[in-house]
PDB file of C-alpha atoms in Angstrom:
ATOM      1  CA  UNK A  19      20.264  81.618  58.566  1.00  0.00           C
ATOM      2  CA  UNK A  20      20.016  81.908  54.836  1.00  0.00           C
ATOM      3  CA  UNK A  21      17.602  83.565  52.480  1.00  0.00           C
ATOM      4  CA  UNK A  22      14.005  83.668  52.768  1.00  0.00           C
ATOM      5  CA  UNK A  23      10.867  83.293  50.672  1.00  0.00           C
ATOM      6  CA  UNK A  24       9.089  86.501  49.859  1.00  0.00           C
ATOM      7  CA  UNK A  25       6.685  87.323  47.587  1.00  0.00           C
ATOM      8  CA  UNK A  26       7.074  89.448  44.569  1.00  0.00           C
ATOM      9  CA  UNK A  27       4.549  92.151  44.320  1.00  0.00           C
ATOM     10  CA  UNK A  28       3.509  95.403  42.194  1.00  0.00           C
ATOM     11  CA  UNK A  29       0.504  96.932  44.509  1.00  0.00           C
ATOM     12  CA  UNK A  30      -2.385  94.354  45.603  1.00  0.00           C
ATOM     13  CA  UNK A  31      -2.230  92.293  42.537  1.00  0.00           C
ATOM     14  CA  UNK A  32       0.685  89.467  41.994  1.00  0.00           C
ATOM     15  CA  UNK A  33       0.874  87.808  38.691  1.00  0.00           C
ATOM     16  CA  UNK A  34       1.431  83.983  38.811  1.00  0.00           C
ATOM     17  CA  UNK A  35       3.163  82.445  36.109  1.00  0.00           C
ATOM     18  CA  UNK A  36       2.033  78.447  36.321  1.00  0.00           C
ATOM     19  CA  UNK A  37       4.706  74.953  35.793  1.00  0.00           C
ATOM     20  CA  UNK A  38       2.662  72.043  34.781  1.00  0.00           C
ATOM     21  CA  UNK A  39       3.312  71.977  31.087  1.00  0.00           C
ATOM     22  CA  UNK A  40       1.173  74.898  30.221  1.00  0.00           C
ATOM     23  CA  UNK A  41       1.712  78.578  30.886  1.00  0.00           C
ATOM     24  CA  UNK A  42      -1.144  79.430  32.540  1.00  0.00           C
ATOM     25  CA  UNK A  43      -1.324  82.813  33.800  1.00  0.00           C
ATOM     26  CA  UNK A  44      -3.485  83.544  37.409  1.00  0.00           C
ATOM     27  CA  UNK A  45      -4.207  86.568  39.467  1.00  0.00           C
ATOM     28  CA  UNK A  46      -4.390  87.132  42.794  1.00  0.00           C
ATOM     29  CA  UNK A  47      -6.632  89.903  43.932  1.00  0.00           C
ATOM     30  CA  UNK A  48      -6.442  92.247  47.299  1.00  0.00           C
ATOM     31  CA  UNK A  49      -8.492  89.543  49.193  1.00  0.00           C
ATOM     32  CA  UNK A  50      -6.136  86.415  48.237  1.00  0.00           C
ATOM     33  CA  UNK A  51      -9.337  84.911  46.351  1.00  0.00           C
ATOM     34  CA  UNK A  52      -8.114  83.383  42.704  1.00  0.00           C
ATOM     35  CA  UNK A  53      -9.578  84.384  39.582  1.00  0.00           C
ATOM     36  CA  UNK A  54      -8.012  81.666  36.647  1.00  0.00           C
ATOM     37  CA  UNK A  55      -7.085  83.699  33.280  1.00  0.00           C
ATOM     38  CA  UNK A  56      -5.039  81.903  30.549  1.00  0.00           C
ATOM     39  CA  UNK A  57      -2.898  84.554  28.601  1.00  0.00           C
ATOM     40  CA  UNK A  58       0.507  84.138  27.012  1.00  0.00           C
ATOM     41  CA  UNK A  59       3.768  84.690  27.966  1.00  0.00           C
ATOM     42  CA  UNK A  60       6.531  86.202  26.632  1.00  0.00           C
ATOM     43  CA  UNK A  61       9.716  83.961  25.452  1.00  0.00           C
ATOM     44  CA  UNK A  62      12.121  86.144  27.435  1.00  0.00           C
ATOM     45  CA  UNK A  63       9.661  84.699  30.401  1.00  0.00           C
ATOM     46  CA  UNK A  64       9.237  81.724  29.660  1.00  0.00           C
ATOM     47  CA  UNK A  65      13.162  81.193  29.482  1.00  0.00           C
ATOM     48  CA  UNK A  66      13.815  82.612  32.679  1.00  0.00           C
ATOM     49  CA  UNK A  67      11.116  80.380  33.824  1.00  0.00           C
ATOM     50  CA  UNK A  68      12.952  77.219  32.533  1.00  0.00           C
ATOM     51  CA  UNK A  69      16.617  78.489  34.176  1.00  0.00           C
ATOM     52  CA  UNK A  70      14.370  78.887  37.491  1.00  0.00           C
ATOM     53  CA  UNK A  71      13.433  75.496  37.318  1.00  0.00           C
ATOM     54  CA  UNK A  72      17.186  74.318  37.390  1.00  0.00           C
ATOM     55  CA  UNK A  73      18.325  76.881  39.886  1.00  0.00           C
ATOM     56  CA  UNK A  74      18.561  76.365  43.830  1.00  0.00           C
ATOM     57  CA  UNK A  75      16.501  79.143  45.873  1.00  0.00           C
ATOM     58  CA  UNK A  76      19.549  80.169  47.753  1.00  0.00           C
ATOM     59  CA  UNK A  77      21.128  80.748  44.121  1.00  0.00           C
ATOM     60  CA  UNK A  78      18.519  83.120  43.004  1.00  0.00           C
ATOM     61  CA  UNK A  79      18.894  87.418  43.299  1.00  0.00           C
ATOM     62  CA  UNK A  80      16.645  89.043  45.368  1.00  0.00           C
ATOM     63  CA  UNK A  81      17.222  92.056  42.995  1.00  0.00           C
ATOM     64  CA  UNK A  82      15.156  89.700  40.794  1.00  0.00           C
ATOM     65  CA  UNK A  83      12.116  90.214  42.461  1.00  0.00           C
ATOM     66  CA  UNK A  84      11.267  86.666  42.108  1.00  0.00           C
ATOM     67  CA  UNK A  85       9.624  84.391  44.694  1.00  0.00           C
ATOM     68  CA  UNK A  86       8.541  80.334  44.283  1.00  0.00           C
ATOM     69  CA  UNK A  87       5.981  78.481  45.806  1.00  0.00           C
ATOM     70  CA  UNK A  88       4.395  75.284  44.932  1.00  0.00           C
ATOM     71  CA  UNK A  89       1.245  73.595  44.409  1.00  0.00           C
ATOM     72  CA  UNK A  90      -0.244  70.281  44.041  1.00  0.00           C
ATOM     73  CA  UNK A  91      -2.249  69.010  40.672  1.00  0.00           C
ATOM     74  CA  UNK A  92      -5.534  71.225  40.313  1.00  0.00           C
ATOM     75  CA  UNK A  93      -4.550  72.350  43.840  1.00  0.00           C
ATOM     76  CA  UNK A  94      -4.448  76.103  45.328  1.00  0.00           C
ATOM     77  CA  UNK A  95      -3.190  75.912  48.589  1.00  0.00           C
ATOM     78  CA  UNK A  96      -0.207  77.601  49.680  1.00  0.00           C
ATOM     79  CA  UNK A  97       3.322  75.925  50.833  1.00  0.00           C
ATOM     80  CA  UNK A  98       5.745  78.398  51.582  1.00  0.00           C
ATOM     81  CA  UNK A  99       9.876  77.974  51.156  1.00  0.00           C
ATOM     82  CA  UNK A 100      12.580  78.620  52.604  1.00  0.00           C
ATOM     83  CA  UNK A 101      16.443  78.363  52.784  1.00  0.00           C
ATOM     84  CA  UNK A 102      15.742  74.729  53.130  1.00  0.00           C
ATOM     85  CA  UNK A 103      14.389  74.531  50.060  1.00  0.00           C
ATOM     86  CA  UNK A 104      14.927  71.509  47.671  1.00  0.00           C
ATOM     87  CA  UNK A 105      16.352  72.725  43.968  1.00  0.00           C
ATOM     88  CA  UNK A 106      12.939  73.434  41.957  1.00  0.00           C
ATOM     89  CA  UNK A 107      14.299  70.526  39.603  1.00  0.00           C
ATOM     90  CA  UNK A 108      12.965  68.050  41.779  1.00  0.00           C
ATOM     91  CA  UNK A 109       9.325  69.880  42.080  1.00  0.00           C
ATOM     92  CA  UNK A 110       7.010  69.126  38.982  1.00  0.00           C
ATOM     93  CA  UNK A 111       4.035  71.914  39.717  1.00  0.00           C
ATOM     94  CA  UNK A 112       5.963  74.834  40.811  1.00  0.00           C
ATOM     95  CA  UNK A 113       4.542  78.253  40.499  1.00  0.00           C
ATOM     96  CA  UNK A 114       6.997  81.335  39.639  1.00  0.00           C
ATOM     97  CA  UNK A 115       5.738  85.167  40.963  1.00  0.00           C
ATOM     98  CA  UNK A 116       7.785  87.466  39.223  1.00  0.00           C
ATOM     99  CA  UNK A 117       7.365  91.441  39.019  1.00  0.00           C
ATOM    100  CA  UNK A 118       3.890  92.417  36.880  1.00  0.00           C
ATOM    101  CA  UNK A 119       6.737  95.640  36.134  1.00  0.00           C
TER     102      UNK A 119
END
């Protein structure tokens, strides 16, 4: 039992909001291909970002619209979480979808 991962999306396109010491913004297109684009992020973002990182997954709202998954260094593959999650404190290059609305 417990929660489980889902994506946050607005239409085809999910905004990805990168955790390895730089805000680095990437977007997903309809065919899961990833186009890199470096743009900046709000505060208000950036601090809800932060609290993420310091929050267990089975803590977070779903009314948040707001979905984890990780990555390795210069790595794109997908890892997908669950209940079972560890808290996102212990995971350096974490990746944060939230709503593009």
């Amino acid at each position: 039992g417990g929660p489980v991962a889902r994506p946050a999306q607005a239409g085809p396109i999910s905004k990805h909001a990168a955790l390895d010491g730089l805000f680095t913004t990437q977007w997903r297109n309809s065919n899961t291909s990833w186009v890199p684009k470096t743009a900046a992020i709000s505060f208000q973002v950036q601090r809800r970002i932060a609290q993420l990182m310091h929050t267990p997954w089975h803590a977070m709202r779903d009314s948040e619209e707001i979905a984890v998954t990780f990555y390795g260094p210069g790595d794109f593959y997908r890892s997908h979480l669950d209940s079972t999650s560890k808290e996102l404190a212990t995971r350096r290059h974490a990746t944060v979808l939230y709503n593009l609305e």
